[in-house]
Coordinates of C-alpha atoms in Angstrom, one line a residue:
X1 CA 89.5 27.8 47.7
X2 CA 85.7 27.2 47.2
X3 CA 83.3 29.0 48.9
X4 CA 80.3 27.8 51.1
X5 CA 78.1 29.5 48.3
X6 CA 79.9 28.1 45.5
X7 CA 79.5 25.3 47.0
X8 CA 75.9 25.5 47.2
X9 CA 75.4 26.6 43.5
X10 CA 77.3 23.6 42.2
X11 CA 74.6 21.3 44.5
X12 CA 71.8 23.2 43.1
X13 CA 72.9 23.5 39.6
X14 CA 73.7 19.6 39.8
X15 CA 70.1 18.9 41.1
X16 CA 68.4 20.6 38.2
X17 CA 69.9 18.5 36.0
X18 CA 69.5 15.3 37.5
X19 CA 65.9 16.4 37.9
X20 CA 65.8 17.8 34.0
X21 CA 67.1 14.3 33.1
X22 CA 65.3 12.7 35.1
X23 CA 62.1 14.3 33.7
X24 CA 63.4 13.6 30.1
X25 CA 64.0 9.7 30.6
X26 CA 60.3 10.0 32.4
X27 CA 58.8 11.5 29.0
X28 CA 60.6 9.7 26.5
X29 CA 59.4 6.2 28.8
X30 CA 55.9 7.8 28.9
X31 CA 56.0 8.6 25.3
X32 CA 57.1 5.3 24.5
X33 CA 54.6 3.2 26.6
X34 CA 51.7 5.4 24.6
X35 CA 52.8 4.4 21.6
X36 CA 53.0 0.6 22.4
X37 CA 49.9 1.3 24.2
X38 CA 48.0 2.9 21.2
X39 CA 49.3 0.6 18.6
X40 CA 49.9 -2.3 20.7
X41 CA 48.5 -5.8 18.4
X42 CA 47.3 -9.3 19.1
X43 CA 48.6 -12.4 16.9
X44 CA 47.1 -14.4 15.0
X45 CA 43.2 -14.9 13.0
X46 CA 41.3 -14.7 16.8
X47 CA 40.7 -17.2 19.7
X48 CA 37.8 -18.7 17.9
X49 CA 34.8 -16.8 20.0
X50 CA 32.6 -15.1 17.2
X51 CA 31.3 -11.6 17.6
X52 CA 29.3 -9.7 14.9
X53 CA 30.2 -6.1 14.0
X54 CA 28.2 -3.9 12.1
X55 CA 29.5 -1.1 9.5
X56 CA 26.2 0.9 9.2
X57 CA 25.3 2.6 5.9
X58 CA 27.1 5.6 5.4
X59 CA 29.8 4.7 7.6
X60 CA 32.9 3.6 6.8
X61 CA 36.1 1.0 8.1
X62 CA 37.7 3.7 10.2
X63 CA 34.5 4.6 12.1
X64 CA 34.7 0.5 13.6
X65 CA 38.0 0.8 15.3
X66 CA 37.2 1.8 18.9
X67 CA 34.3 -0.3 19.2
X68 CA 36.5 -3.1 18.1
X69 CA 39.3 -2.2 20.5
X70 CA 36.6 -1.9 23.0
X71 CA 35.4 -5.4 22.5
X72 CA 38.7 -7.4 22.9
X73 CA 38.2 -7.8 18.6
X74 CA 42.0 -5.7 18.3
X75 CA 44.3 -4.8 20.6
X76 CA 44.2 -1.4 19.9
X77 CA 42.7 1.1 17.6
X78 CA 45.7 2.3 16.4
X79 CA 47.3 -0.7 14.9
X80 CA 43.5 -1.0 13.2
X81 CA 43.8 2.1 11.5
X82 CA 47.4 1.4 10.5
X83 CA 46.4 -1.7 9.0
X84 CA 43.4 -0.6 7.5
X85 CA 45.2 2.0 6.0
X86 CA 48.2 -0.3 5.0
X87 CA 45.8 -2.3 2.7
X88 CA 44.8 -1.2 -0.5
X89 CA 41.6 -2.9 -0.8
X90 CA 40.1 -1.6 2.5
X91 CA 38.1 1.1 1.1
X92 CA 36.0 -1.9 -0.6
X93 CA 34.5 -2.8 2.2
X94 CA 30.6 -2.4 2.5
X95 CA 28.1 -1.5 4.9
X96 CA 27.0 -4.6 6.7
X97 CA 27.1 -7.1 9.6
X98 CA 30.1 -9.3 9.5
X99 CA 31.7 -12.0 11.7
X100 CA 34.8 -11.2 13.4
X101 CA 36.7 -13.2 16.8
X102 CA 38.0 -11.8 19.9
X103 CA 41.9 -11.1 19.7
X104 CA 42.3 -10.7 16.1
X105 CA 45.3 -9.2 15.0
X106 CA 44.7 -5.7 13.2
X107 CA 45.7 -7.1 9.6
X108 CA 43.4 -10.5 10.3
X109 CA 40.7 -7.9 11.3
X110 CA 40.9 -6.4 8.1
X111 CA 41.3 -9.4 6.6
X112 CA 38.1 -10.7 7.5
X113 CA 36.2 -7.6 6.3
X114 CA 37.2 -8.2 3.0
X115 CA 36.4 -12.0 3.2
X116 CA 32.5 -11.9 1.4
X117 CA 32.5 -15.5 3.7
X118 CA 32.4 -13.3 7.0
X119 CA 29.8 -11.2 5.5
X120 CA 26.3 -11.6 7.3
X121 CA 24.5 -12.1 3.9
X122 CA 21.7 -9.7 3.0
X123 CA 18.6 -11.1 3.5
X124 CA 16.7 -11.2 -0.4
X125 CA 13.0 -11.1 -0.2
X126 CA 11.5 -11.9 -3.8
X127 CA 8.4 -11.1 -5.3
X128 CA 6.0 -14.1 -4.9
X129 CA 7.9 -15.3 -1.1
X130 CA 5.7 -16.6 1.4
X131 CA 6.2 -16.6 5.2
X132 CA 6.3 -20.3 5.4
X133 CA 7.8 -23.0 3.5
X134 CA 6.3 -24.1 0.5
X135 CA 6.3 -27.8 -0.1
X136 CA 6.4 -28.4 -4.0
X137 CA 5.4 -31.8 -5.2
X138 CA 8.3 -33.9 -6.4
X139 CA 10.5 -33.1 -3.7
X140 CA 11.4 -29.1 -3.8
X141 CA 11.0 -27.6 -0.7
X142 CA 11.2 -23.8 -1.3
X143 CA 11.9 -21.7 1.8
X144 CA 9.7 -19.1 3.2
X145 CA 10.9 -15.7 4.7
X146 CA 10.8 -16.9 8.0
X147 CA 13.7 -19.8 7.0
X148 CA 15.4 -17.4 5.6
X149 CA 15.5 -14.9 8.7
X150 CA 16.9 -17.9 10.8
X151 CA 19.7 -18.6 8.0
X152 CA 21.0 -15.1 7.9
X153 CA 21.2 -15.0 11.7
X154 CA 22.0 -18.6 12.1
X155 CA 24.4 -19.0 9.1
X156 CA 24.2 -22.7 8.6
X157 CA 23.8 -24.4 11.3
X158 CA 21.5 -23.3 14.6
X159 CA 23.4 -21.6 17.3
X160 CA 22.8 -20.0 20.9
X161 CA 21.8 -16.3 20.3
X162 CA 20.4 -16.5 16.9
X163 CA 16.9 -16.2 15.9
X164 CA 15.1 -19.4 14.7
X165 CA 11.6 -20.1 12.6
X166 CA 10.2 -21.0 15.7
X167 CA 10.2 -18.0 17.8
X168 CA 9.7 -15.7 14.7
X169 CA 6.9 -18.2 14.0
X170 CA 5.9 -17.0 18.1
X171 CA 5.9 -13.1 17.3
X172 CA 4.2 -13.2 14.0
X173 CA 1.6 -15.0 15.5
X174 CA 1.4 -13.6 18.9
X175 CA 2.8 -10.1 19.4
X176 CA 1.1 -7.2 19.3
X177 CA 0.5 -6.0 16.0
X178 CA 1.3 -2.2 17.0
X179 CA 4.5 -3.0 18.2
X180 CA 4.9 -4.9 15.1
X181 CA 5.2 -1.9 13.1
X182 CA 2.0 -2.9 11.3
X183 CA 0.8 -0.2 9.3
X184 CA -2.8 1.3 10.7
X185 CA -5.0 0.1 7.5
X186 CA -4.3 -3.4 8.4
X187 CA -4.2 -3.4 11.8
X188 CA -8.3 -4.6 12.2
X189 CA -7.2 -7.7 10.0
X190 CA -3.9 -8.6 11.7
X191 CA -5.7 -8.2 15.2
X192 CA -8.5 -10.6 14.1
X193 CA -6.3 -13.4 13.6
X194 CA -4.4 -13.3 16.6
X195 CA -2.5 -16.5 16.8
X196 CA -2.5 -17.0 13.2
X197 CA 1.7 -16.3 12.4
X198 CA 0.2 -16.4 8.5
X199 CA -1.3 -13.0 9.5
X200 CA 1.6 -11.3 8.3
X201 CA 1.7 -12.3 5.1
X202 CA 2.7 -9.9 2.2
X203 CA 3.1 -7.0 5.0
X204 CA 7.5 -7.5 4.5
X205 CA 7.7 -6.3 0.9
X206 CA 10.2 -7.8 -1.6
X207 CA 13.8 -6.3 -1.5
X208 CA 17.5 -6.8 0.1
X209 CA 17.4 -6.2 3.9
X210 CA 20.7 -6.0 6.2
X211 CA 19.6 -7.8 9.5
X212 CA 20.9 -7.5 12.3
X213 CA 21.9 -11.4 12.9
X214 CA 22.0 -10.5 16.9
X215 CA 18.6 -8.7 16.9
X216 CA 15.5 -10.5 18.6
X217 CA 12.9 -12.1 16.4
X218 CA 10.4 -9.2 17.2
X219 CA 13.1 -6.9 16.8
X220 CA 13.5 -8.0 12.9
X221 CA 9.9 -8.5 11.9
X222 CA 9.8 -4.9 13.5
X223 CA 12.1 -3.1 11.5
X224 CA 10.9 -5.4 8.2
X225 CA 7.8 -4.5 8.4
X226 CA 8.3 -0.8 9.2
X227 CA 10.6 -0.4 6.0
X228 CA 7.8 -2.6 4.1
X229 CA 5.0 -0.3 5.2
X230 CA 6.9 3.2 4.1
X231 CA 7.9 1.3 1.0
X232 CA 3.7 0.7 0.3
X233 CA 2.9 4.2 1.7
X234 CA 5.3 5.7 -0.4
X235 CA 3.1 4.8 -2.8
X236 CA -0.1 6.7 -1.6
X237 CA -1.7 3.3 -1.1
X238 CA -4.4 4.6 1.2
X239 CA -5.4 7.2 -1.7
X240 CA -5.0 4.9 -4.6
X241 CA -7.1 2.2 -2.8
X242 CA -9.6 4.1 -2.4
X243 CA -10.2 5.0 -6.2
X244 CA -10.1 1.1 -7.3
X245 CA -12.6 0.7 -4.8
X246 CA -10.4 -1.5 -2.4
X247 CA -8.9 -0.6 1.0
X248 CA -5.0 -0.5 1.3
X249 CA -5.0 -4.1 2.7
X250 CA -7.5 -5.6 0.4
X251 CA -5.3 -3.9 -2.2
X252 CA -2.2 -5.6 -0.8
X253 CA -4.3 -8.7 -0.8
X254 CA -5.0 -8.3 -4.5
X255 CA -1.4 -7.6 -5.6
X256 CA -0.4 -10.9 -3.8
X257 CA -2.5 -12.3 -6.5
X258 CA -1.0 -10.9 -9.5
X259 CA 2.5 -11.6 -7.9
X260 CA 1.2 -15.0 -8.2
X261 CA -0.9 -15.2 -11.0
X262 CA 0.5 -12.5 -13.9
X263 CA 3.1 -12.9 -16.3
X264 CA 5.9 -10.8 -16.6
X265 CA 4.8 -7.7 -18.4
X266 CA 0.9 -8.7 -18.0
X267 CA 0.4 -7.0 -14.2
X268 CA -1.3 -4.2 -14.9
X269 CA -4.0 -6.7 -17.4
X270 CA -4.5 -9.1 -14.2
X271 CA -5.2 -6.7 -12.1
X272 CA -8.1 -5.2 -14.2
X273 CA -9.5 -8.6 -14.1
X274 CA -9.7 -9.0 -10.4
X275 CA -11.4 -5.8 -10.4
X276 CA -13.7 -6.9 -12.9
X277 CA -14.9 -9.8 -11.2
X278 CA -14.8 -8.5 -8.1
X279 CA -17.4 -6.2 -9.9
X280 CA -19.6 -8.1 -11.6
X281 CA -19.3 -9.7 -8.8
X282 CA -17.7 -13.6 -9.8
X283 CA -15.3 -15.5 -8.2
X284 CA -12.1 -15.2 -8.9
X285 CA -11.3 -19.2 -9.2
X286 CA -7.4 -18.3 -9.3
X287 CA -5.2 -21.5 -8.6
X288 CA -2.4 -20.0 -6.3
X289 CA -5.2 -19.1 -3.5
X290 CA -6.0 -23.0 -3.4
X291 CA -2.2 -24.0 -3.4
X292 CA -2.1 -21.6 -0.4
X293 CA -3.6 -23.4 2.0
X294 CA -2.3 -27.2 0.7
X295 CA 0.5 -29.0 2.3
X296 CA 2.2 -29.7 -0.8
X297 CA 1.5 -27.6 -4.2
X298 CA 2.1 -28.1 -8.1
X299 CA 0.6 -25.2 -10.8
X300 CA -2.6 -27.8 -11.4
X301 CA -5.1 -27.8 -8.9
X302 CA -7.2 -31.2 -8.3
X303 CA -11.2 -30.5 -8.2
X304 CA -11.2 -31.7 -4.8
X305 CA -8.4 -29.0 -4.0
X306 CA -10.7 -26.5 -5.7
X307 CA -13.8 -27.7 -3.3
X308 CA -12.0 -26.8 0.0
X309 CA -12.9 -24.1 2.0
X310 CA -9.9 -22.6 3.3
X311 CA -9.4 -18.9 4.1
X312 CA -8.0 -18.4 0.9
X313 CA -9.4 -20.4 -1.8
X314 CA -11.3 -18.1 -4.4
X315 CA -13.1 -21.2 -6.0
X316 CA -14.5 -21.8 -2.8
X317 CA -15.7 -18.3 -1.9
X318 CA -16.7 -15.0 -3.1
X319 CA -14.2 -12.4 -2.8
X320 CA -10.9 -11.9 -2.0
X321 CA -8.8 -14.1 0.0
X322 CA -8.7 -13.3 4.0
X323 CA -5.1 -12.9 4.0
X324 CA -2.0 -11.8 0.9
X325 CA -0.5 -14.8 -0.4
X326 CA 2.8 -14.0 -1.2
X327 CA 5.0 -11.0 -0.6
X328 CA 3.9 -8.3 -3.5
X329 CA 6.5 -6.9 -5.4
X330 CA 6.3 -2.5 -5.7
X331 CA 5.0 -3.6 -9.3
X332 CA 2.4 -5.5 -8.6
X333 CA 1.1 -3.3 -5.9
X334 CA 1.6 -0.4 -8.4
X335 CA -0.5 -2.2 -11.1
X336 CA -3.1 -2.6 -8.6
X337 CA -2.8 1.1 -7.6
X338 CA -2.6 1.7 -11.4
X339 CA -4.4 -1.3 -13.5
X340 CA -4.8 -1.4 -17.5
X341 CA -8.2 -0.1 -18.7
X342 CA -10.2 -3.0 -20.3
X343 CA -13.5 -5.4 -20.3
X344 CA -11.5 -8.8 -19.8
X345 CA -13.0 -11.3 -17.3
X346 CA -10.1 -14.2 -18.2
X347 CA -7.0 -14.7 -19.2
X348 CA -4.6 -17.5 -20.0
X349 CA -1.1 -18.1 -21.6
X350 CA -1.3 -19.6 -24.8
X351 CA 2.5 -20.4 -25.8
X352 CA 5.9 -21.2 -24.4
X353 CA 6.8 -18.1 -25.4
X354 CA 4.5 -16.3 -22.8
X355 CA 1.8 -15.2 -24.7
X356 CA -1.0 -14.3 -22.4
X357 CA -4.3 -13.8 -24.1
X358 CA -7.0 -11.5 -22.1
X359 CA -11.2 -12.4 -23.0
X360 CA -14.6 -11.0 -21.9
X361 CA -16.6 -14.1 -22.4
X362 CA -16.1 -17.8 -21.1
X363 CA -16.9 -18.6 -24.5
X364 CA -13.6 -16.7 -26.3
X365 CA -11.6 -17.9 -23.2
X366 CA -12.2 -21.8 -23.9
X367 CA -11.3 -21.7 -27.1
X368 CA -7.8 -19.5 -25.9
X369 CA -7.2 -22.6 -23.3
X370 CA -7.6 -25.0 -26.3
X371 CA -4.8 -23.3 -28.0
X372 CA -3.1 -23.3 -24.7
X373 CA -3.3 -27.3 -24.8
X374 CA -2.5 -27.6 -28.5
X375 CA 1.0 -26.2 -27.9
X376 CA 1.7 -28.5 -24.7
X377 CA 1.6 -25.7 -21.9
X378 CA -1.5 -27.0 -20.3
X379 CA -1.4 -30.9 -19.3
X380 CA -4.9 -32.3 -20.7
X381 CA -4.7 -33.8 -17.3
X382 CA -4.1 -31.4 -15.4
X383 CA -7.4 -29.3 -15.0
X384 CA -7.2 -26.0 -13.9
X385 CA -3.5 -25.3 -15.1
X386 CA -2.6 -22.2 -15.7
X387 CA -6.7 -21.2 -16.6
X388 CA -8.2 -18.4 -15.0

C-alpha cells in the first residue's frame, strides 16, 4: 500500500527530472543555436554592392572579421576565421584597402583578399611627377598626381563616392593651407597663391602611398602632404637650407629642378650649379621651367617658348621659379641639402651613354654641346636641347 508521502516523493522526484531534462534539451538547443549563430555563412561571391575594407599596417586577416560581420560582408565572424584559417595562403595577405561585397561567403571573403585584382592599388608617386597632366607632343599624355589620386579611388571608371581631379583640383587650390598639412616654411608661399591648385607642387614627395579610396579629397592631400613634410623634415631641411643659403622651400624649389634637369648619378653636380648662378647671380635658363608652364612639352624648347614670362621660366627671369616643378625625389632634395663642391656654371650630356660634362666658362661649354651634336643627342634643330 503506498503512502500519501510516498506518494508525494515519487511526484517530486518525477518533477526534478522532467525539469533536469528539460533544462538539458534547453542547453544543448541553446548550445546549438550559438554555434549556428557564430558560424553561421552566406552563399555565394556577394550581392554585387562594393564596400572597401582596410587591413592597416601591422594588422593582420584575423583582426578584419568583426568589422566584416558587422557590415553584412560575412555572416559571421566565426565561419571567417574558420575559413581564413582553413586556407593556406591567408597569411599572405598584405596591409591595404581592398574591395569586398556585402553577403560574401567566408571562403569568397578570403578569396578576394588574396585576389591582387580587389587590391586598392598603392598609389606610386615618382621622382619628376607633377600635379597636373603633362601633355607630351606627339600624343603622350602623362598623368599627373592628381589623375592618379582619382584612379586609385575611382579604379577605372568614375563612381559615386570616389574622389575625382576635380575636387582635389578644388582643395589644392582653395583650402586652407594649415589644414592642408602644409609644413610652416612654405606656408607664406602656399597662402600667396590662393586659388592657384599648382601651389602644391613638389610638397607630396615621391614614394608608395596606401589611400584610403573612401577618404575625401582634402582628407588625402592631408595625410600626403603630412607624410611628405616629415619625410623633408627628416631631413633637417630648415637647418640644411639655411647653410646653402636657401630657405626650405626655395630649397624644395631647387631640388624640383635637378629632379628635372640631372642625370642619374649627376645630382649632387647640378645642384652646385644652381647655386652657382644663383651666386654670381645668372639666370638659370633651364628648359624644364619653360615646359612647365606650356600646354604641350617636348625636351627642346622654341625661342619664343624661352621669351615667355610665366611664373616659372628661368630664361625669362632672374631666380628661382615661384613654385617646385615636379615632385623631388629624397635624392634630389638631399643633393641640394648636400651639393658636390666645384666652380661649374654649365653642364650638358655629351653621349648616349650619359656622359654629362660640367664647365666654368660659356666658352668650354659650347664646344661640350658641339660634341653633344656630333654624336646625335642634341637635334641641330632643336635649340636649347638638353643645354644648360
Amino acid at each position: 500500500m503506498t503512502t500519501p508521502t510516498t506518494s508525494k516523493r515519487r511526484t517530486r522526484g518525477t518533477a526534478v527530472l522532467v525539469t533536469s531534462i528539460l533544462l538539458i534539451i534547453g542547453l544543448i538547443a541553446w548550445i546549438a543555436v550559438m554555434r549556428n549563430g557564430t558560424n553561421a555563412d552566406f552563399n555565394g561571391t556577394g550581392n554585387g554592392e562594393e564596400q572597401v575594407v582596410e587591413i592597416p599596417e601591422g594588422s593582420n586577416i584575423s583582426s578584419l572579421g568583426p568589422e566584416l560581420e558587422e557590415r553584412g560582408i560575412v555572416a559571421s565572424n566565426g565561419a571567417f576565421q574558420t575559413a581564413a584559417a582553413n586556407n593556406a595562403d591567408s597569411d599572405n595577405i598584405q596591409p591595404g584597402f581592398y574591395r569586398l561585397e556585402g553577403e560574401m561567403s567566408a571562403d569568397s571573403a578570403v578569396a578576394a583578399l588574396l585576389d591582387p585584382s580587389k587590391r586598392v592599388t598603392p598609389l606610386q608617386v615618382y621622382g619628376g611627377a607633377t600635379l597636373m597632366d603633362v601633355n607630351v607632343v606627339g600624343g603622350q599624355r602623362r598623368l599627373g598626381i592628381l589623375s592618379m589620386i582619382q584612379q586609385v579611388s575611382c579604379g577605372e571608371e568614375v563612381k559615386p563616392g570616389c574622389v575625382t581631379v576635380e575636387e582635389l583640383h578644388h582643395v589644392a587650390a582653395d583650402a586652407d593651407p594649415a589644414s592642408l598639412g602644409i609644413p610652416e616654411w612654405a606656408l607664406e608661399v602656399v597662402n600667396a597663391r590662393a586659388g592657384d591648385a599648382k601651389r602644391l607642387e613638389g610638397l607630396i614627395a615621391p614614394g608608395e602611398y596606401i589611400v584610403d579610396p573612401g577618404a575625401s579629397a582634402e582628407a588625402v592631400l592631408t595625410d600626403l602632404i603630412t607624410r611628405s613634410a616629415k619625410q623633408y623634415e627628416a631631413t633637417d631641411i630648415v637647418t640644411r637650407a639655411k647653410s646653402v643659403g636657401l630657405t626650405p622651400y626655395e630649397l624644395v624649389v631647387a631640388a624640383s629642378l635637378v629632379e628635372r634637369e640631372a642625370p642619374a648619378g649627376e645630382f649632387d653636380k647640378v645642384a652646385r650649379v644652381i647655386l652657382n648662378r644663383l651666386k654670381e647671380p645668372m639666370r638659370l635658363e633651364f628648359d624644364s621651367t619653360v615646359n612647365y608652364g606650356l600646354p604641350s612639352v617636348e625636351v627642346a624648347t622654341s625661342r619664343e617658348d624661352r621669351e615667355r614670362v610665366t611664373p616659372w621660366n628661368t630664361y625669362a627671369m632672374d631666380g628661382l621659379p615661384q613654385t617646385p616643378i615636379a615632385s623631388p625625389s629624397m635624392e634630389a632634395i638631399e643633393a641640394m641639402e648636400r651639393p658636390a663642391e666645384g666652380d661649374w656654371l654649365f653642364f650638358v650630356t655629351i653621349d648616349k651613354d650619359g656622359t654629362t660634362v660640367f664647365n666654368r666658362t660659356f666658352d668650354k661649354h659650347l664646344e661640350d654641346t658641339q660634341r653633344a651634336y656630333d654624336s646625335g643627342i642634341l637635334d641641330s634643330q632643336r635649340e636649347g636641347n638638353r643645354e644648360q
